[in-house]
Short mmCIF file of C-alpha atoms and ligand atoms in Angstrom, two decimals:
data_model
loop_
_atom_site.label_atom_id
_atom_site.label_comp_id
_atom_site.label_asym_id
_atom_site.label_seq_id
_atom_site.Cartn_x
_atom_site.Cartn_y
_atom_site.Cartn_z
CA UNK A 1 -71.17 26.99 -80.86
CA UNK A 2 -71.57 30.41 -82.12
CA UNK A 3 -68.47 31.89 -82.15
CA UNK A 4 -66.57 31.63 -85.69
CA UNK A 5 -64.05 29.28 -83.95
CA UNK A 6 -62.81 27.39 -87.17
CA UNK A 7 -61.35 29.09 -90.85
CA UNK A 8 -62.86 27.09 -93.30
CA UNK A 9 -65.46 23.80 -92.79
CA UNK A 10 -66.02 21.40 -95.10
CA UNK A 11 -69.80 20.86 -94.79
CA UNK A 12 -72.17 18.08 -95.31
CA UNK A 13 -69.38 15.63 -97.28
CA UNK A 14 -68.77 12.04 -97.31
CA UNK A 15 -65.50 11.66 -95.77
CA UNK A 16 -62.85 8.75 -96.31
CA UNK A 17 -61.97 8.50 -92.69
CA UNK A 18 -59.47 5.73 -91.17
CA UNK A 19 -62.65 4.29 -89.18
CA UNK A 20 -64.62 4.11 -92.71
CA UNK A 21 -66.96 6.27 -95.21
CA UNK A 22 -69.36 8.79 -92.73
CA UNK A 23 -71.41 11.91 -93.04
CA UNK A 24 -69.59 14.08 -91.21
CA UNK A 25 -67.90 17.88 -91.30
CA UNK A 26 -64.66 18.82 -91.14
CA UNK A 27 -63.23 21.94 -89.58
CA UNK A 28 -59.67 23.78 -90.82
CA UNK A 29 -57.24 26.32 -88.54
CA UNK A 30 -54.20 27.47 -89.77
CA UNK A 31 -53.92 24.55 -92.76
CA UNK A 32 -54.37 21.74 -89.98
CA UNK A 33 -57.39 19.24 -89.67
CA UNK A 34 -58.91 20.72 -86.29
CA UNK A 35 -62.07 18.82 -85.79
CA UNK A 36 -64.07 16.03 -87.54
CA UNK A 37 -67.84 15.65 -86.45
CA UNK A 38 -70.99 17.10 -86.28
CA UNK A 39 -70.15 20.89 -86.44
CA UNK A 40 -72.82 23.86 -87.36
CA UNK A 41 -72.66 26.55 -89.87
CA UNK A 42 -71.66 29.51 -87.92
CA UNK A 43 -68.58 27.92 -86.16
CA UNK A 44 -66.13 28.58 -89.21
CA UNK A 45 -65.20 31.89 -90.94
CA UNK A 46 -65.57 30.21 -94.70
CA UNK A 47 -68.08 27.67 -95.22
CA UNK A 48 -67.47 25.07 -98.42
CA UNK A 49 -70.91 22.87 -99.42
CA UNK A 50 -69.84 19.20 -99.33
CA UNK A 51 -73.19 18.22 -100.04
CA UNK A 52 -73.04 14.80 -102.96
CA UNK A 53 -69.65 15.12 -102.60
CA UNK A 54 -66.93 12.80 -101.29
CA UNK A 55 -63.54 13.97 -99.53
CA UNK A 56 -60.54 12.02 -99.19
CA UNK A 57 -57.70 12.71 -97.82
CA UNK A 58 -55.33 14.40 -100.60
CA UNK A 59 -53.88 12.21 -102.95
CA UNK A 60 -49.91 11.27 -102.74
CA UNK A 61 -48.46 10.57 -106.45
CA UNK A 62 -45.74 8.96 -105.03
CA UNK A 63 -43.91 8.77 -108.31
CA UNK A 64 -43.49 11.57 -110.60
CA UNK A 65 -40.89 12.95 -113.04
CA UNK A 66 -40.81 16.06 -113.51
CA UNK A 67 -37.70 16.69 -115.42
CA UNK A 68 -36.29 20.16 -113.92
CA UNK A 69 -33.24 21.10 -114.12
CA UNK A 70 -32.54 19.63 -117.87
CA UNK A 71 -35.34 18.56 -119.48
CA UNK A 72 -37.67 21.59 -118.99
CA UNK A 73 -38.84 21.36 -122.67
CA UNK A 74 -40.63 18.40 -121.46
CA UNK A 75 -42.25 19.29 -118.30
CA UNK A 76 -41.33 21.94 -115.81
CA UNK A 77 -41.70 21.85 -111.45
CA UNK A 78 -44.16 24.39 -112.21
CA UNK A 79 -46.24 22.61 -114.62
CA UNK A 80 -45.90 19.56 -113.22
CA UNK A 81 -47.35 20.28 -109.66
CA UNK A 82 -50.29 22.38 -111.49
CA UNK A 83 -50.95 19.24 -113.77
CA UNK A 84 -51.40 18.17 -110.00
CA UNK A 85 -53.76 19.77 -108.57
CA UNK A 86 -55.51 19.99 -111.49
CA UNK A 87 -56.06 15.88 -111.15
CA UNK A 88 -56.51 16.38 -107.47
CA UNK A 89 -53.33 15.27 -106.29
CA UNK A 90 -52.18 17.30 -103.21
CA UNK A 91 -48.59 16.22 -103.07
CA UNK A 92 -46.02 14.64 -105.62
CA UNK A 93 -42.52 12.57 -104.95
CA UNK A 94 -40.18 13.55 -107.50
CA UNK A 95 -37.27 11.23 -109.06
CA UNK A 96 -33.95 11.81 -109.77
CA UNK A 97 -33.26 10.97 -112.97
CA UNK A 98 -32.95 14.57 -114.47
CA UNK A 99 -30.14 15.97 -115.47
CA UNK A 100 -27.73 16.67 -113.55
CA UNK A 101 -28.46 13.68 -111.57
CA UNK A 102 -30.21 14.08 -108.01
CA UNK A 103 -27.69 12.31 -106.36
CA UNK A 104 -26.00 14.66 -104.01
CA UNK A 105 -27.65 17.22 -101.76
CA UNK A 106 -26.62 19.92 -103.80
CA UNK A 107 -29.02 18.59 -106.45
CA UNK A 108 -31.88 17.68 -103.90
CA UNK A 109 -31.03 21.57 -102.43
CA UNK A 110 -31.14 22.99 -105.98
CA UNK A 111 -34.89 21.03 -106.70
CA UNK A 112 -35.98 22.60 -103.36
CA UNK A 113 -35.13 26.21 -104.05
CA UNK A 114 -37.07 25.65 -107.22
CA UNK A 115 -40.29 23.80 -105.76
CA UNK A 116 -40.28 26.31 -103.00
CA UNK A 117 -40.89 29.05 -105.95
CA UNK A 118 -42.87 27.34 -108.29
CA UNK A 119 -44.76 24.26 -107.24
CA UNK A 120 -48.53 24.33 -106.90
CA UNK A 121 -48.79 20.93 -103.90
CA UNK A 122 -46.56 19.90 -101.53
CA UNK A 123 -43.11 18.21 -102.57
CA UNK A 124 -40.45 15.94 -102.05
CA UNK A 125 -37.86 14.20 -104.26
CA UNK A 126 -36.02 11.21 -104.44
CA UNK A 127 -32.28 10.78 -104.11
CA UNK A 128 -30.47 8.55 -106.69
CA UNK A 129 -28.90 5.71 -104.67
CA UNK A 130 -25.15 5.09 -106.89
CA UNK A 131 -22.21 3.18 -106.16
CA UNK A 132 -20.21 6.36 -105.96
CA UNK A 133 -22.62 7.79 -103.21
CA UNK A 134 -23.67 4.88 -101.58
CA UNK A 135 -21.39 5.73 -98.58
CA UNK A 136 -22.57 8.94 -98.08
CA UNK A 137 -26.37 7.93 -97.61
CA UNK A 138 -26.99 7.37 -93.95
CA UNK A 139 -25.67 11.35 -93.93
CA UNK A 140 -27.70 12.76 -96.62
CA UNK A 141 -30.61 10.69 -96.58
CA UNK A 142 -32.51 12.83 -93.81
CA UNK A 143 -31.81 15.80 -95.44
CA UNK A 144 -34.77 18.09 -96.05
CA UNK A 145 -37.06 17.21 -98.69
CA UNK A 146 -35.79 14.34 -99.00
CA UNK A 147 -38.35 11.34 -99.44
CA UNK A 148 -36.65 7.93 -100.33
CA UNK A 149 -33.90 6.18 -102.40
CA UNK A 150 -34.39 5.50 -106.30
CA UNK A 151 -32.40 2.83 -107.93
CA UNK A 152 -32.80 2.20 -111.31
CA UNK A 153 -31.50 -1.60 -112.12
CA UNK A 154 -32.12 -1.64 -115.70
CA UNK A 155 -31.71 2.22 -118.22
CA UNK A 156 -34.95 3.88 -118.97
CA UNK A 157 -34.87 7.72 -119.27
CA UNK A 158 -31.48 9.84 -118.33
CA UNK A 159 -28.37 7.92 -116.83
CA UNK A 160 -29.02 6.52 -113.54
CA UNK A 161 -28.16 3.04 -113.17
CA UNK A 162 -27.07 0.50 -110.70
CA UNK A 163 -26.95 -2.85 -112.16
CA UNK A 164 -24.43 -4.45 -109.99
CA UNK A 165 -25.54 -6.56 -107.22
CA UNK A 166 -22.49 -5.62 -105.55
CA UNK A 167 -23.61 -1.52 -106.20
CA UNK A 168 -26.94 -2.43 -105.06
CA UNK A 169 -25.99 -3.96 -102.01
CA UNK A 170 -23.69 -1.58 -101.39
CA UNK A 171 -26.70 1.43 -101.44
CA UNK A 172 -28.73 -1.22 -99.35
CA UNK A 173 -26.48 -1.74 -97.05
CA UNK A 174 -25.75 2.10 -96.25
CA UNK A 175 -28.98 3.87 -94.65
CA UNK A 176 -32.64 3.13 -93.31
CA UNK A 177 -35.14 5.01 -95.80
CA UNK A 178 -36.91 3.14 -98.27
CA UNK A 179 -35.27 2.42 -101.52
CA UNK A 180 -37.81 2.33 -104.13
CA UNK A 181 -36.33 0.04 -107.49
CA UNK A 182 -36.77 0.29 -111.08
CA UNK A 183 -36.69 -3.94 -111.28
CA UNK A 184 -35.70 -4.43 -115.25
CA UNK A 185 -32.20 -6.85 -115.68
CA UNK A 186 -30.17 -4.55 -118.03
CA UNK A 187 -28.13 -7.61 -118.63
CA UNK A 188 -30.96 -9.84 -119.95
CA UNK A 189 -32.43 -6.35 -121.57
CA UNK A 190 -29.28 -5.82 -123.41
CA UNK A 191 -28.96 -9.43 -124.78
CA UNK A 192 -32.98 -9.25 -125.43
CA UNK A 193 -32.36 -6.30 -127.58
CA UNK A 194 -29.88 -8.29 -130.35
CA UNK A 195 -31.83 -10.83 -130.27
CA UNK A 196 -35.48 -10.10 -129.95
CA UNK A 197 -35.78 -6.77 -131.25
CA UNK A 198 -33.07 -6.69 -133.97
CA UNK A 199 -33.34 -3.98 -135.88
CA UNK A 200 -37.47 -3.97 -135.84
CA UNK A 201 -39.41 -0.94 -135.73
CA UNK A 202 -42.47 -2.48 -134.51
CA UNK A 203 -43.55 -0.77 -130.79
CA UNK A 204 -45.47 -4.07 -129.63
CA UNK A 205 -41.85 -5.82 -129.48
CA UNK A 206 -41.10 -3.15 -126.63
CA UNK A 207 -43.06 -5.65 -123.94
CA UNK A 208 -41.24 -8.70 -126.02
CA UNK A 209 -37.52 -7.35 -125.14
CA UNK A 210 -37.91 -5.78 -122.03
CA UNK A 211 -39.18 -8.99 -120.85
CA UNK A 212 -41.51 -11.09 -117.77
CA UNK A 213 -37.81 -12.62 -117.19
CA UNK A 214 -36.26 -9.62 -117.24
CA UNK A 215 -38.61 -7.84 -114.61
CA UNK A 216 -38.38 -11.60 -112.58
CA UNK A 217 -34.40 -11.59 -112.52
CA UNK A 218 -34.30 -8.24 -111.12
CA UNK A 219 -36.90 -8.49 -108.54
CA UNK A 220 -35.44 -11.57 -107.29
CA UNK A 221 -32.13 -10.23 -107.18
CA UNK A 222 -33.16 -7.06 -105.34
CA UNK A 223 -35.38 -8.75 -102.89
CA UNK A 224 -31.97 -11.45 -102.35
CA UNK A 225 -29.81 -8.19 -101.35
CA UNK A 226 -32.61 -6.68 -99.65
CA UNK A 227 -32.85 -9.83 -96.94
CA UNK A 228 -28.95 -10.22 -96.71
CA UNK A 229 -28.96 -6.81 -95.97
CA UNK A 230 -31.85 -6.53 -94.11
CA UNK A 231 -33.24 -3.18 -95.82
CA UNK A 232 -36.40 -3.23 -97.15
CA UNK A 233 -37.07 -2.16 -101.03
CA UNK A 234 -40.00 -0.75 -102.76
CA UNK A 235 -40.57 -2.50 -105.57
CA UNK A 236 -41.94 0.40 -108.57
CA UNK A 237 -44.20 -0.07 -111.09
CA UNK A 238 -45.05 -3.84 -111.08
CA UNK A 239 -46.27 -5.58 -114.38
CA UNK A 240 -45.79 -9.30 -114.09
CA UNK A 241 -48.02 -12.36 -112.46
CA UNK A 242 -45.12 -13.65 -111.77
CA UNK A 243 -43.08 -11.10 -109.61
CA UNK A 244 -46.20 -10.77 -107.63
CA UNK A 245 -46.41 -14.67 -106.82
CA UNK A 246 -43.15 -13.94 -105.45
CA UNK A 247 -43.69 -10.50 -103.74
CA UNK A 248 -46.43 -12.06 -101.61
CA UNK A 249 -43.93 -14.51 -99.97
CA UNK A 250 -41.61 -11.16 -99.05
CA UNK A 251 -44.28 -8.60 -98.04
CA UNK A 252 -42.17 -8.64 -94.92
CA UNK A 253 -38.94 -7.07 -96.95
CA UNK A 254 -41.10 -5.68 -99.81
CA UNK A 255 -43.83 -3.09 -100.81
CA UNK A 256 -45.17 -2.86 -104.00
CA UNK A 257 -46.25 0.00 -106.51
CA UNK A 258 -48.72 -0.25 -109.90
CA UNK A 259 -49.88 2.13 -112.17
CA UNK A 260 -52.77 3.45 -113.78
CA UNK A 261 -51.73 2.90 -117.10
CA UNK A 262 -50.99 -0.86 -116.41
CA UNK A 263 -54.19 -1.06 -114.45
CA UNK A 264 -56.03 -0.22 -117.63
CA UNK A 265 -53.91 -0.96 -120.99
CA UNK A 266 -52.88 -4.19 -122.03
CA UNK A 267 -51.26 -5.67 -125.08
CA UNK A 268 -51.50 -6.30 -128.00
CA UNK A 269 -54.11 -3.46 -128.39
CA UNK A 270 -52.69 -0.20 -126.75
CA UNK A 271 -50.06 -0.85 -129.04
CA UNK A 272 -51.75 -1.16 -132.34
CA UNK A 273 -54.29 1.90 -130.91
CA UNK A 274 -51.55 4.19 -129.68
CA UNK A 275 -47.92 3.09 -131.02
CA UNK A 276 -45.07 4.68 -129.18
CA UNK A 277 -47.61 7.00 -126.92
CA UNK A 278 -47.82 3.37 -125.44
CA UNK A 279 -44.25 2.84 -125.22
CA UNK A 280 -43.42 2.89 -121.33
CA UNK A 281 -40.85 1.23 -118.79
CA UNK A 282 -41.37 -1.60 -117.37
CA UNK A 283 -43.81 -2.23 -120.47
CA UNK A 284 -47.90 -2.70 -120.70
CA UNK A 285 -48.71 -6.13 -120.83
CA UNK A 286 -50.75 -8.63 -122.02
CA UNK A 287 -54.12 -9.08 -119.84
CA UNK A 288 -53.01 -11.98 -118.23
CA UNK A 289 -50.33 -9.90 -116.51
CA UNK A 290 -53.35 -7.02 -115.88
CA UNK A 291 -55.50 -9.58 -114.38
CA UNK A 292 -52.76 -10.55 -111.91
CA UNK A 293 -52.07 -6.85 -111.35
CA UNK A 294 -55.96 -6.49 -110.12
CA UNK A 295 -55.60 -9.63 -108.02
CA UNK A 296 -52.99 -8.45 -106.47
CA UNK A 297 -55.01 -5.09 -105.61
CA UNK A 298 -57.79 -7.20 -104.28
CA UNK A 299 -55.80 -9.43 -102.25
CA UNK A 300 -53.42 -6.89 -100.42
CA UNK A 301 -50.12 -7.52 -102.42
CA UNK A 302 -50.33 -3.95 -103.84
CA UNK A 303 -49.37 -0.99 -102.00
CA UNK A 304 -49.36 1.85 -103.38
CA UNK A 305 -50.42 3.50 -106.45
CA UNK A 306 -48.64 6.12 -108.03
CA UNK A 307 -48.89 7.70 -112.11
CA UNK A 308 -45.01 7.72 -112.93
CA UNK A 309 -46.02 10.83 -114.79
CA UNK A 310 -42.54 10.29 -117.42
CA UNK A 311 -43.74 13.57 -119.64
CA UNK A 312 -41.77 13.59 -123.56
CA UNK A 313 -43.12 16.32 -126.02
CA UNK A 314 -45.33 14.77 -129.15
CA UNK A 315 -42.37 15.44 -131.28
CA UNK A 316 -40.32 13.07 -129.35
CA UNK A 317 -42.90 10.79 -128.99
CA UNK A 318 -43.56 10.08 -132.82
CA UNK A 319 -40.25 9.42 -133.62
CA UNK A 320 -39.78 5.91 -135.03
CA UNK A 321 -39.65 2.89 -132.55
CA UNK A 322 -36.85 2.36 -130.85
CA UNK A 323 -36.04 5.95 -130.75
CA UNK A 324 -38.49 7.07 -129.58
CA UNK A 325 -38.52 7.96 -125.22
CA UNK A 326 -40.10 5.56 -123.28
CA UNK A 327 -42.84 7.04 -120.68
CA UNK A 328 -46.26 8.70 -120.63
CA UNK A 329 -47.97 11.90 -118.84
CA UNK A 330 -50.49 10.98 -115.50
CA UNK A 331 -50.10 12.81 -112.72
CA UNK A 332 -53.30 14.17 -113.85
CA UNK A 333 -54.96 11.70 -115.01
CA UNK A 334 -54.70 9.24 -112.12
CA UNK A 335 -57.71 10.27 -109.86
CA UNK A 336 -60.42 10.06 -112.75
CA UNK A 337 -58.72 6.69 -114.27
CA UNK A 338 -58.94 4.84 -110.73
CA UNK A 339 -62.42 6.52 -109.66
CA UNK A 340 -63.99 5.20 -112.62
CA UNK A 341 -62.49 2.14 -111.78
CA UNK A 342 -64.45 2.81 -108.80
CA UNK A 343 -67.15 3.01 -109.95
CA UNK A 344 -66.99 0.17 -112.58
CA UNK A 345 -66.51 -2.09 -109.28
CA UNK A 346 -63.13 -3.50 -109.82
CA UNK A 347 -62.10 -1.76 -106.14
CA UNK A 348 -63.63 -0.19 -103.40
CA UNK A 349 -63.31 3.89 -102.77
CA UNK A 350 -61.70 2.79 -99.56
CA UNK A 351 -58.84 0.93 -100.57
CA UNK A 352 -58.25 3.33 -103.40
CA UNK A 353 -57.69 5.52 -100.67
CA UNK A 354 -55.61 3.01 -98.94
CA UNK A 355 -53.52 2.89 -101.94
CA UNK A 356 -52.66 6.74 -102.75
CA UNK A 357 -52.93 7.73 -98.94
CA UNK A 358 -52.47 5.05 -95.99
CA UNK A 359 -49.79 3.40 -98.22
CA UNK A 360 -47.21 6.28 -99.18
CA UNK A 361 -48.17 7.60 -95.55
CA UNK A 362 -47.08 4.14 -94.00
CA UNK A 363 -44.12 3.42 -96.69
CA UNK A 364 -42.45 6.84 -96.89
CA UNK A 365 -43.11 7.60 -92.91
CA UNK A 366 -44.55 10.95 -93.53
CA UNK A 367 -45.25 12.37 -90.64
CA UNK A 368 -49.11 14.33 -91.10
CA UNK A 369 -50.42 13.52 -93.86
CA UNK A 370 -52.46 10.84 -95.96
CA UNK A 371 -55.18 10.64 -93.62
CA UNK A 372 -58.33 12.84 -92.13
CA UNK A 373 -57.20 12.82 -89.01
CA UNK A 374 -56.98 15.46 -86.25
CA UNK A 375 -53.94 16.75 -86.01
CA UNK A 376 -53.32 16.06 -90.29
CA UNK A 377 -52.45 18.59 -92.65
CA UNK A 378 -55.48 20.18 -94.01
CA UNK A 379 -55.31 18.20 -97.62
CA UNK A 380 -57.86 17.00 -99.16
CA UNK A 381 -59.26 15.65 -103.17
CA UNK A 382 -62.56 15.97 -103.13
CA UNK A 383 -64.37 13.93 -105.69
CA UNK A 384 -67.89 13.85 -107.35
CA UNK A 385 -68.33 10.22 -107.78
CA UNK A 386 -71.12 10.53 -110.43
CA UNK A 387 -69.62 13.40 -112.48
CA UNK A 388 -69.10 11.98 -116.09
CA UNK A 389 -66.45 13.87 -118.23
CA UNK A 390 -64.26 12.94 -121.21
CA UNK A 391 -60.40 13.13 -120.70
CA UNK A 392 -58.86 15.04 -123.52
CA UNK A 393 -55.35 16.12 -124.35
CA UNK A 394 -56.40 20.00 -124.33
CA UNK A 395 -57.57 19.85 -120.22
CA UNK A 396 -53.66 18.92 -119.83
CA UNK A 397 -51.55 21.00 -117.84
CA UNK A 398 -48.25 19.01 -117.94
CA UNK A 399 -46.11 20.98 -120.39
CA UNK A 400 -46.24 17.42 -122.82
CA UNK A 401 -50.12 18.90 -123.86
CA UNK A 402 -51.13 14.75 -124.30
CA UNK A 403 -52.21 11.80 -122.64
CA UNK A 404 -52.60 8.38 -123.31
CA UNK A 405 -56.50 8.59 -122.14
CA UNK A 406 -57.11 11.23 -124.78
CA UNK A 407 -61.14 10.83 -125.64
CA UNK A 408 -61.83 8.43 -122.76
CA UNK A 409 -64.94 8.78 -120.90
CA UNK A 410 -64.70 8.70 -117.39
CA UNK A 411 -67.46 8.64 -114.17
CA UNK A 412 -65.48 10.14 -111.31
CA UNK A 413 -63.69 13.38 -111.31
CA UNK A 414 -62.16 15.71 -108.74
CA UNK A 415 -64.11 18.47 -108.49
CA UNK A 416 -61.75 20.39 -105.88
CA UNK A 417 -58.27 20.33 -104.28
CA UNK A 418 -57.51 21.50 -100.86
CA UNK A 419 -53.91 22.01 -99.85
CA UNK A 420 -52.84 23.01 -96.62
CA UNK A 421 -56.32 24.51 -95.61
CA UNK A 422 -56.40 26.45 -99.07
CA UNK A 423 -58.51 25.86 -101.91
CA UNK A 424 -56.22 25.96 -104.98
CA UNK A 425 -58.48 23.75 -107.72
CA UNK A 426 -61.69 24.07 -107.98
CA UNK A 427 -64.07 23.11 -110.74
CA UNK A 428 -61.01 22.32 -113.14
CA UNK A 429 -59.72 26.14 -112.40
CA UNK A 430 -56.56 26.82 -110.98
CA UNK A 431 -56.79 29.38 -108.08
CA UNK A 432 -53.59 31.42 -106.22
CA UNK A 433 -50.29 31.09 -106.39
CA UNK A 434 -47.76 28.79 -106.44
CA UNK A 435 -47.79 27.54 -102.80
CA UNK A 436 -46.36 24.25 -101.94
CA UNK A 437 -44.25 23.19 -99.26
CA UNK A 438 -41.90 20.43 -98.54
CA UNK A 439 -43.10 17.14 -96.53
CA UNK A 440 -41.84 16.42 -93.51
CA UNK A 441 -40.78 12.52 -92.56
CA UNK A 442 -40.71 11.24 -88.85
CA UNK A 443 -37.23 10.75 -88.08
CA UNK A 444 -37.66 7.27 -86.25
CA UNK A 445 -36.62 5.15 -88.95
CA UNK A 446 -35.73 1.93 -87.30
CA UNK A 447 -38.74 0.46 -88.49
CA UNK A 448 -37.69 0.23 -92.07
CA UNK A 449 -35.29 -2.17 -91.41
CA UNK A 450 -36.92 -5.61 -90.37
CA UNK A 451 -33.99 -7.06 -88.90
O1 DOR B 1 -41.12 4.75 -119.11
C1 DOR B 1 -40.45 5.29 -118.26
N1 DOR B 1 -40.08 6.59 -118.37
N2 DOR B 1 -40.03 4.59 -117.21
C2 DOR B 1 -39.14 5.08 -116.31
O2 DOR B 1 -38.79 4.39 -115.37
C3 DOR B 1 -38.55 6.43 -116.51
C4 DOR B 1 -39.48 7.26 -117.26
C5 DOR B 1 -38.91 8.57 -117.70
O3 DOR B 1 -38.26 9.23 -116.88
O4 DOR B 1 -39.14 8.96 -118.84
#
């Protein structure tokens, strides 16, 4: 082929594909996957050298906070998405829990005119599932942009809260997307919080009151209302062996998120070494818990992976425990945390890729992307698996200026970001504009109800 029939190839990489890790090129027309194989030089307008370099489909944070409108002091759409790319995450899911609330489709519409101005990857938020709304979901919940239903069971950060089982089932039984849960007991918290932390100031009690029973009582609850109602839930952020004994029996009913930061930190030490920059809901645990959190990634239980980039400023941060905000910056940091878990052996590339891409592609229905595919939106991370770099709280875009990896050395990095057939990171620079768009969902949603 002579003719310059493609935009842009991707030349000489080793691509993640569905059918497994290959040599191969990949061509781009009009910010769309056109052809995956063999393909020569002169067949594409722009050529980009792929050459020790591995390309996987772009990464899908599939939990992200990025506190506009409310709490742009904190973090900002704008900042947030470039923190992003920056990482090598192509598209972000955004909660509701900023202020006002995103729990009407005013809100969601507001966040959209927003993203559509500022954000650097492609977007979609959340909608907060309430007892007050809960009737109104099967309407809303296809709206544009819209990308799931978050219930928070136990208070973290802003007001959302559904604690009632008769609330939840109420949002459960209204509606087919997934509803992704916050699984702390606010009940047992609240008790917990007389009587195990008192009037302490010492962070490492945060994992002792916001317990293992706590996370267990809520999970089981959720999981009871999910099968009566037959809806199926998304359990967030898992930190306990013992929800995930439990999880595995319900995989039919039940996906499952972890983080990075509970992939890597444990107590008692991230404590002691970081204090409140630690501090986090549901809370890092001890090892045991980790152990059972890597088991779990091994073994299947484990879904998805997403940072739960919760952004406060320093100043907030080193206020005295308990007042100080609970959550921690990642967005960027989650591509270089996992690949050097990568490379340290504890998973494959593959079913990293499995867990940012094929999961939140399968989970939240989206309709072309999280794959190489033909046919797929042109997004890509593309990684140097050998590249060795420190994380530092300087390199951070997110408006917060820290992370909890500050000084960690890392072997893995993404070296570019492709979104939409346009290169907008590249070499840790930001390139362009502000160009995101909002993911579209398949429509057919019978499948997330397994009755
Ligand atoms: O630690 C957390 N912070 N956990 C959450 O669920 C919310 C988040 C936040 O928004 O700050």
């Amino acid at each position: 082929m002579s003719t310059q029939t493609y935009q842009t190839l991707l030349k000489n990489g080793t691509a993640v594909l569905p059918s497994g890790i290959h040599k191969t090129d990949i061509a781009i027309n009009d910010g769309k996957i056109e052809a995956i194989g063999n393909l020569p030089e002169n067949c594409a307008h722009r050529v980009i050298d792929c050459e020790n370099l591995h390309i996987l489909p772009g990464v899908i944070d599939t939990q992200a906070h990025f506190r506009e409108p409310g709490g742009e002091h904190k973090e900002t759409l704008e900042a947030g998405t470039r923190a992003a790319i920056a990482g090598g995450v192509t598209t972000i899911f955004e909660m509701p829990n900023t202020n006002p609330l995103t729990t009407t489709p005013e809100a969601v519409a507001d966040k959209m005119e927003r993203a559509k101005k500022s954000a650097w990857c492609n977007y979609a938020f959340y909608l907060g599932g309430t007892a007050e709304n809960a009737q109104n979901l099967p309407q809303w919940e296809n709206l544009p942009g819209i990308c799931g239903i978050k219930i928070f069971m136990g208070s973290s950060t802003g007001n959302l809260l559904s604690d009632k089982d008769e609330d939840i089932e109420a949002i459960l039984s209204n509606g087919k997307r997934i509803v992704a849960v916050h699984a702390e007991d606010e009940e047992i918290m609240n008790h917990n919080k007389e009587t195990i932390l008192g009037k302490s100031n010492d962070v490492s009690m945060h994992c002792k009151w916001r317990s293992v029973e706590s996370c267990l009582s809520a999970t089981k609850r959720v999981l009871k209302i999910a099968r009566k109602t037959g809806r199926k839930v998304h359990i967030l952020h898992i930190t306990t062996d013992i929800e995930l004994e439990i999880l595995k029996k319900n995989k039919d009913i039940a996906s499952v998120e972890v983080l990075p930061n509970h992939l890597t930190l444990h107590a008692p030490d991230c404590y002691k070494e970081l204090g409140t920059y630690a501090q986090q809901n549901p809370p890092i645990r001890e090892l045991k818990h980790q152990n059972a959190l890597w088991k779990a990634i091994s073994d299947g239980t484990i879904d998805i992976i997403g940072s739960d980039h919760a952004p406060h400023t320093i100043e907030e941060k080193s206020k005295q425990y308990p007042q100080s905000p609970s959550g921690t910056p990642g967005v960027q940091t989650l591509v270089p945390i996992m690949l050097n878990h990568v490379n340290e052996g504890r998973l494959t590339l593959q079913r990293f890729v499995d867990l940012v891409c094929y999961g939140p592609h399968r989970i939240h229905q989206i309709a072309t992307k999280g794959r190489i595919a033909v046919g797929f939106d042109a997004d890509f991370t593309i990684v140097d698996m050998k590249a060795e770099r420190e994380i530092s709280n300087e390199s951070q875009q997110s408006k917060s200026g820290w992370t909890p990896f500050n000084g960690k050395k890392v072997k893995g990095w993404p070296i570019m970001t492709i979104i939409m057939g346009k290169t907008v990171m590249s070499d840790d620079e930001i390139i362009g504009e502000p160009s995101g768009t909002p993911v579209k969902f398949r429509d057919n949603l019978s499948k997330n109800c397994y009755k």
